[in-house]
Amino acid sequence: MEQPSVSKHLRVLLEVGLVNVRRDGRRMLYRTNAEAIRPLHEWAETFERYWRHQLSRVKERAERKKQSVKRFGTGFHFKEER
């Protein structure tokens, strides 16, 4: 990312309290504010559990399908043309 884009994103995070900043000479050092991020993390966890469950179901279906194809073939039969 370009430096101006990074600075803009960091400024937004600072304004909403998700990061803290301190100056070190000409540099600005940013640190995450764990207490401010905690509610966001907890909220996102509900979606993580949901998607983990959904992805497990997709994986199970794909594995069953793979086993079925190994046992019975693709189910497609092609007629040779002469």
mmCIF file with all atom_site columns, N, CA, C and O in Angstrom, residues 5 9-10 15 17 22 24-25 29-30 33-34 41-42 48 50 53 57-59 62 64 66-67 73 75-76 79 82:
data_model
loop_
_atom_site.group_PDB
_atom_site.id
_atom_site.type_symbol
_atom_site.label_atom_id
_atom_site.label_alt_id
_atom_site.label_comp_id
_atom_site.label_asym_id
_atom_site.label_entity_id
_atom_site.label_seq_id
_atom_site.pdbx_PDB_ins_code
_atom_site.Cartn_x
_atom_site.Cartn_y
_atom_site.Cartn_z
_atom_site.occupancy
_atom_site.B_iso_or_equiv
_atom_site.pdbx_formal_charge
_atom_site.auth_seq_id
_atom_site.auth_comp_id
_atom_site.auth_asym_id
_atom_site.auth_atom_id
_atom_site.pdbx_PDB_model_num
ATOM 1   N N  . SER A 1 5  ? -2.128  6.070   1.942   1.00 0.00 ? 5  SER A N  1
ATOM 2   C CA . SER A 1 5  ? -3.270  5.193   2.235   1.00 0.00 ? 5  SER A CA 1
ATOM 3   C C  . SER A 1 5  ? -3.140  4.588   3.620   1.00 0.00 ? 5  SER A C  1
ATOM 4   O O  . SER A 1 5  ? -4.123  4.508   4.371   1.00 0.00 ? 5  SER A O  1
ATOM 5   N N  . HIS A 1 9  ? -5.722  5.117   6.858   1.00 0.00 ? 9  HIS A N  1
ATOM 6   C CA . HIS A 1 9  ? -6.333  4.024   7.604   1.00 0.00 ? 9  HIS A CA 1
ATOM 7   C C  . HIS A 1 9  ? -5.975  4.102   9.087   1.00 0.00 ? 9  HIS A C  1
ATOM 8   O O  . HIS A 1 9  ? -6.826  3.913   9.954   1.00 0.00 ? 9  HIS A O  1
ATOM 9   N N  . LEU A 1 10 ? -4.727  4.399   9.381   1.00 0.00 ? 10 LEU A N  1
ATOM 10  C CA . LEU A 1 10 ? -4.306  4.512   10.780  1.00 0.00 ? 10 LEU A CA 1
ATOM 11  C C  . LEU A 1 10 ? -5.009  5.670   11.473  1.00 0.00 ? 10 LEU A C  1
ATOM 12  O O  . LEU A 1 10 ? -5.389  5.566   12.639  1.00 0.00 ? 10 LEU A O  1
ATOM 13  N N  . GLU A 1 15 ? -8.993  7.594   15.377  1.00 0.00 ? 15 GLU A N  1
ATOM 14  C CA . GLU A 1 15 ? -10.189 8.381   15.682  1.00 0.00 ? 15 GLU A CA 1
ATOM 15  C C  . GLU A 1 15 ? -11.270 7.558   16.384  1.00 0.00 ? 15 GLU A C  1
ATOM 16  O O  . GLU A 1 15 ? -11.993 8.078   17.230  1.00 0.00 ? 15 GLU A O  1
ATOM 17  N N  . GLY A 1 17 ? -10.607 4.930   18.239  1.00 0.00 ? 17 GLY A N  1
ATOM 18  C CA . GLY A 1 17 ? -10.042 4.383   19.462  1.00 0.00 ? 17 GLY A CA 1
ATOM 19  C C  . GLY A 1 17 ? -9.521  2.962   19.383  1.00 0.00 ? 17 GLY A C  1
ATOM 20  O O  . GLY A 1 17 ? -9.267  2.343   20.420  1.00 0.00 ? 17 GLY A O  1
ATOM 21  N N  . ARG A 1 22 ? 2.068   7.081   19.623  1.00 0.00 ? 22 ARG A N  1
ATOM 22  C CA . ARG A 1 22 ? 3.028   7.933   20.323  1.00 0.00 ? 22 ARG A CA 1
ATOM 23  C C  . ARG A 1 22 ? 4.092   8.340   19.321  1.00 0.00 ? 22 ARG A C  1
ATOM 24  O O  . ARG A 1 22 ? 4.404   7.622   18.378  1.00 0.00 ? 22 ARG A O  1
ATOM 25  N N  . ASP A 1 24 ? 7.860   9.273   18.198  1.00 0.00 ? 24 ASP A N  1
ATOM 26  C CA . ASP A 1 24 ? 9.254   8.965   18.491  1.00 0.00 ? 24 ASP A CA 1
ATOM 27  C C  . ASP A 1 24 ? 10.087  9.702   17.446  1.00 0.00 ? 24 ASP A C  1
ATOM 28  O O  . ASP A 1 24 ? 10.310  9.188   16.350  1.00 0.00 ? 24 ASP A O  1
ATOM 29  N N  . GLY A 1 25 ? 10.462  10.923  17.781  1.00 0.00 ? 25 GLY A N  1
ATOM 30  C CA . GLY A 1 25 ? 11.147  11.757  16.791  1.00 0.00 ? 25 GLY A CA 1
ATOM 31  C C  . GLY A 1 25 ? 10.179  12.110  15.675  1.00 0.00 ? 25 GLY A C  1
ATOM 32  O O  . GLY A 1 25 ? 9.108   12.642  15.912  1.00 0.00 ? 25 GLY A O  1
ATOM 33  N N  . LEU A 1 29 ? 4.408   5.904   16.203  1.00 0.00 ? 29 LEU A N  1
ATOM 34  C CA . LEU A 1 29 ? 4.331   4.480   16.528  1.00 0.00 ? 29 LEU A CA 1
ATOM 35  C C  . LEU A 1 29 ? 2.923   4.147   16.998  1.00 0.00 ? 29 LEU A C  1
ATOM 36  O O  . LEU A 1 29 ? 2.424   4.735   17.958  1.00 0.00 ? 29 LEU A O  1
ATOM 37  N N  . TYR A 1 30 ? 2.298   3.209   16.314  1.00 0.00 ? 30 TYR A N  1
ATOM 38  C CA . TYR A 1 30 ? 0.917   2.825   16.599  1.00 0.00 ? 30 TYR A CA 1
ATOM 39  C C  . TYR A 1 30 ? 0.894   1.487   17.316  1.00 0.00 ? 30 TYR A C  1
ATOM 40  O O  . TYR A 1 30 ? 1.674   0.591   17.016  1.00 0.00 ? 30 TYR A O  1
ATOM 41  N N  . ASN A 1 33 ? -5.254  -1.106  20.569  1.00 0.00 ? 33 ASN A N  1
ATOM 42  C CA . ASN A 1 33 ? -5.904  -0.915  21.859  1.00 0.00 ? 33 ASN A CA 1
ATOM 43  C C  . ASN A 1 33 ? -6.769  -2.149  22.106  1.00 0.00 ? 33 ASN A C  1
ATOM 44  O O  . ASN A 1 33 ? -7.905  -2.242  21.640  1.00 0.00 ? 33 ASN A O  1
ATOM 45  N N  . ALA A 1 34 ? -6.194  -3.119  22.827  1.00 0.00 ? 34 ALA A N  1
ATOM 46  C CA . ALA A 1 34 ? -6.861  -4.413  23.014  1.00 0.00 ? 34 ALA A CA 1
ATOM 47  C C  . ALA A 1 34 ? -8.241  -4.278  23.643  1.00 0.00 ? 34 ALA A C  1
ATOM 48  O O  . ALA A 1 34 ? -9.179  -4.978  23.241  1.00 0.00 ? 34 ALA A O  1
ATOM 49  N N  . HIS A 1 41 ? -13.877 -8.248  18.462  1.00 0.00 ? 41 HIS A N  1
ATOM 50  C CA . HIS A 1 41 ? -13.417 -9.633  18.395  1.00 0.00 ? 41 HIS A CA 1
ATOM 51  C C  . HIS A 1 41 ? -14.519 -10.597 18.844  1.00 0.00 ? 41 HIS A C  1
ATOM 52  O O  . HIS A 1 41 ? -14.784 -11.610 18.181  1.00 0.00 ? 41 HIS A O  1
ATOM 53  N N  . GLU A 1 42 ? -15.182 -10.280 19.930  1.00 0.00 ? 42 GLU A N  1
ATOM 54  C CA . GLU A 1 42 ? -16.255 -11.136 20.442  1.00 0.00 ? 42 GLU A CA 1
ATOM 55  C C  . GLU A 1 42 ? -17.413 -11.212 19.455  1.00 0.00 ? 42 GLU A C  1
ATOM 56  O O  . GLU A 1 42 ? -18.003 -12.275 19.243  1.00 0.00 ? 42 GLU A O  1
ATOM 57  N N  . GLU A 1 48 ? -17.407 -16.554 13.131  1.00 0.00 ? 48 GLU A N  1
ATOM 58  C CA . GLU A 1 48 ? -16.358 -17.559 12.956  1.00 0.00 ? 48 GLU A CA 1
ATOM 59  C C  . GLU A 1 48 ? -16.913 -18.947 13.255  1.00 0.00 ? 48 GLU A C  1
ATOM 60  O O  . GLU A 1 48 ? -16.698 -19.895 12.498  1.00 0.00 ? 48 GLU A O  1
ATOM 61  N N  . TYR A 1 50 ? -20.036 -19.899 13.132  1.00 0.00 ? 50 TYR A N  1
ATOM 62  C CA . TYR A 1 50 ? -21.003 -20.233 12.082  1.00 0.00 ? 50 TYR A CA 1
ATOM 63  C C  . TYR A 1 50 ? -20.283 -20.715 10.834  1.00 0.00 ? 50 TYR A C  1
ATOM 64  O O  . TYR A 1 50 ? -20.605 -21.761 10.281  1.00 0.00 ? 50 TYR A O  1
ATOM 65  N N  . HIS A 1 53 ? -18.571 -24.111 11.099  1.00 0.00 ? 53 HIS A N  1
ATOM 66  C CA . HIS A 1 53 ? -19.561 -25.184 10.981  1.00 0.00 ? 53 HIS A CA 1
ATOM 67  C C  . HIS A 1 53 ? -19.953 -25.368 9.511   1.00 0.00 ? 53 HIS A C  1
ATOM 68  O O  . HIS A 1 53 ? -20.023 -26.507 9.022   1.00 0.00 ? 53 HIS A O  1
ATOM 69  N N  . ARG A 1 57 ? -19.306 -28.687 7.007   1.00 0.00 ? 57 ARG A N  1
ATOM 70  C CA . ARG A 1 57 ? -20.358 -29.370 6.247   1.00 0.00 ? 57 ARG A CA 1
ATOM 71  C C  . ARG A 1 57 ? -19.997 -29.471 4.773   1.00 0.00 ? 57 ARG A C  1
ATOM 72  O O  . ARG A 1 57 ? -20.209 -30.515 4.146   1.00 0.00 ? 57 ARG A O  1
ATOM 73  N N  . VAL A 1 58 ? -19.444 -28.411 4.201   1.00 0.00 ? 58 VAL A N  1
ATOM 74  C CA . VAL A 1 58 ? -19.024 -28.437 2.800   1.00 0.00 ? 58 VAL A CA 1
ATOM 75  C C  . VAL A 1 58 ? -17.931 -29.495 2.604   1.00 0.00 ? 58 VAL A C  1
ATOM 76  O O  . VAL A 1 58 ? -17.959 -30.273 1.644   1.00 0.00 ? 58 VAL A O  1
ATOM 77  N N  . LYS A 1 59 ? -16.980 -29.530 3.521   1.00 0.00 ? 59 LYS A N  1
ATOM 78  C CA . LYS A 1 59 ? -15.893 -30.514 3.437   1.00 0.00 ? 59 LYS A CA 1
ATOM 79  C C  . LYS A 1 59 ? -16.449 -31.935 3.494   1.00 0.00 ? 59 LYS A C  1
ATOM 80  O O  . LYS A 1 59 ? -16.052 -32.797 2.703   1.00 0.00 ? 59 LYS A O  1
ATOM 81  N N  . ALA A 1 62 ? -18.099 -32.795 0.205   1.00 0.00 ? 62 ALA A N  1
ATOM 82  C CA . ALA A 1 62 ? -17.107 -32.991 -0.854  1.00 0.00 ? 62 ALA A CA 1
ATOM 83  C C  . ALA A 1 62 ? -16.417 -34.336 -0.698  1.00 0.00 ? 62 ALA A C  1
ATOM 84  O O  . ALA A 1 62 ? -16.180 -35.040 -1.688  1.00 0.00 ? 62 ALA A O  1
ATOM 85  N N  . ARG A 1 64 ? -17.695 -37.033 0.764   1.00 0.00 ? 64 ARG A N  1
ATOM 86  C CA . ARG A 1 64 ? -18.663 -38.075 0.385   1.00 0.00 ? 64 ARG A CA 1
ATOM 87  C C  . ARG A 1 64 ? -18.778 -38.183 -1.129  1.00 0.00 ? 64 ARG A C  1
ATOM 88  O O  . ARG A 1 64 ? -18.828 -39.273 -1.682  1.00 0.00 ? 64 ARG A O  1
ATOM 89  N N  . LYS A 1 66 ? -16.517 -37.366 -3.337  1.00 0.00 ? 66 LYS A N  1
ATOM 90  C CA . LYS A 1 66 ? -15.268 -37.941 -3.853  1.00 0.00 ? 66 LYS A CA 1
ATOM 91  C C  . LYS A 1 66 ? -15.289 -39.461 -3.716  1.00 0.00 ? 66 LYS A C  1
ATOM 92  O O  . LYS A 1 66 ? -14.916 -40.182 -4.642  1.00 0.00 ? 66 LYS A O  1
ATOM 93  N N  . GLN A 1 67 ? -15.733 -39.962 -2.554  1.00 0.00 ? 67 GLN A N  1
ATOM 94  C CA . GLN A 1 67 ? -15.813 -41.405 -2.331  1.00 0.00 ? 67 GLN A CA 1
ATOM 95  C C  . GLN A 1 67 ? -16.818 -42.045 -3.293  1.00 0.00 ? 67 GLN A C  1
ATOM 96  O O  . GLN A 1 67 ? -16.587 -43.118 -3.822  1.00 0.00 ? 67 GLN A O  1
ATOM 97  N N  . GLY A 1 73 ? -17.801 -44.201 -10.310 1.00 0.00 ? 73 GLY A N  1
ATOM 98  C CA . GLY A 1 73 ? -17.464 -43.430 -11.503 1.00 0.00 ? 73 GLY A CA 1
ATOM 99  C C  . GLY A 1 73 ? -18.195 -42.107 -11.506 1.00 0.00 ? 73 GLY A C  1
ATOM 100 O O  . GLY A 1 73 ? -18.895 -41.763 -10.564 1.00 0.00 ? 73 GLY A O  1
ATOM 101 N N  . GLY A 1 75 ? -20.595 -41.186 -13.431 1.00 0.00 ? 75 GLY A N  1
ATOM 102 C CA . GLY A 1 75 ? -22.021 -41.227 -13.777 1.00 0.00 ? 75 GLY A CA 1
ATOM 103 C C  . GLY A 1 75 ? -22.266 -40.749 -15.195 1.00 0.00 ? 75 GLY A C  1
ATOM 104 O O  . GLY A 1 75 ? -23.356 -40.837 -15.708 1.00 0.00 ? 75 GLY A O  1
ATOM 105 N N  . PHE A 1 76 ? -21.220 -40.280 -15.862 1.00 0.00 ? 76 PHE A N  1
ATOM 106 C CA . PHE A 1 76 ? -21.340 -39.818 -17.245 1.00 0.00 ? 76 PHE A CA 1
ATOM 107 C C  . PHE A 1 76 ? -20.778 -40.894 -18.166 1.00 0.00 ? 76 PHE A C  1
ATOM 108 O O  . PHE A 1 76 ? -19.710 -41.446 -17.910 1.00 0.00 ? 76 PHE A O  1
ATOM 109 N N  . LYS A 1 79 ? -20.486 -41.555 -25.617 1.00 0.00 ? 79 LYS A N  1
ATOM 110 C CA . LYS A 1 79 ? -20.584 -42.416 -26.790 1.00 0.00 ? 79 LYS A CA 1
ATOM 111 C C  . LYS A 1 79 ? -19.493 -42.000 -27.771 1.00 0.00 ? 79 LYS A C  1
ATOM 112 O O  . LYS A 1 79 ? -19.339 -40.822 -28.064 1.00 0.00 ? 79 LYS A O  1
ATOM 113 N N  . ARG A 1 82 ? -17.775 -42.144 -34.634 1.00 0.00 ? 82 ARG A N  1
ATOM 114 C CA . ARG A 1 82 ? -16.871 -42.680 -35.671 1.00 0.00 ? 82 ARG A CA 1
ATOM 115 C C  . ARG A 1 82 ? -16.913 -41.844 -36.883 1.00 0.00 ? 82 ARG A C  1
ATOM 116 O O  . ARG A 1 82 ? -17.710 -41.178 -37.276 1.00 0.00 ? 82 ARG A O  1
#
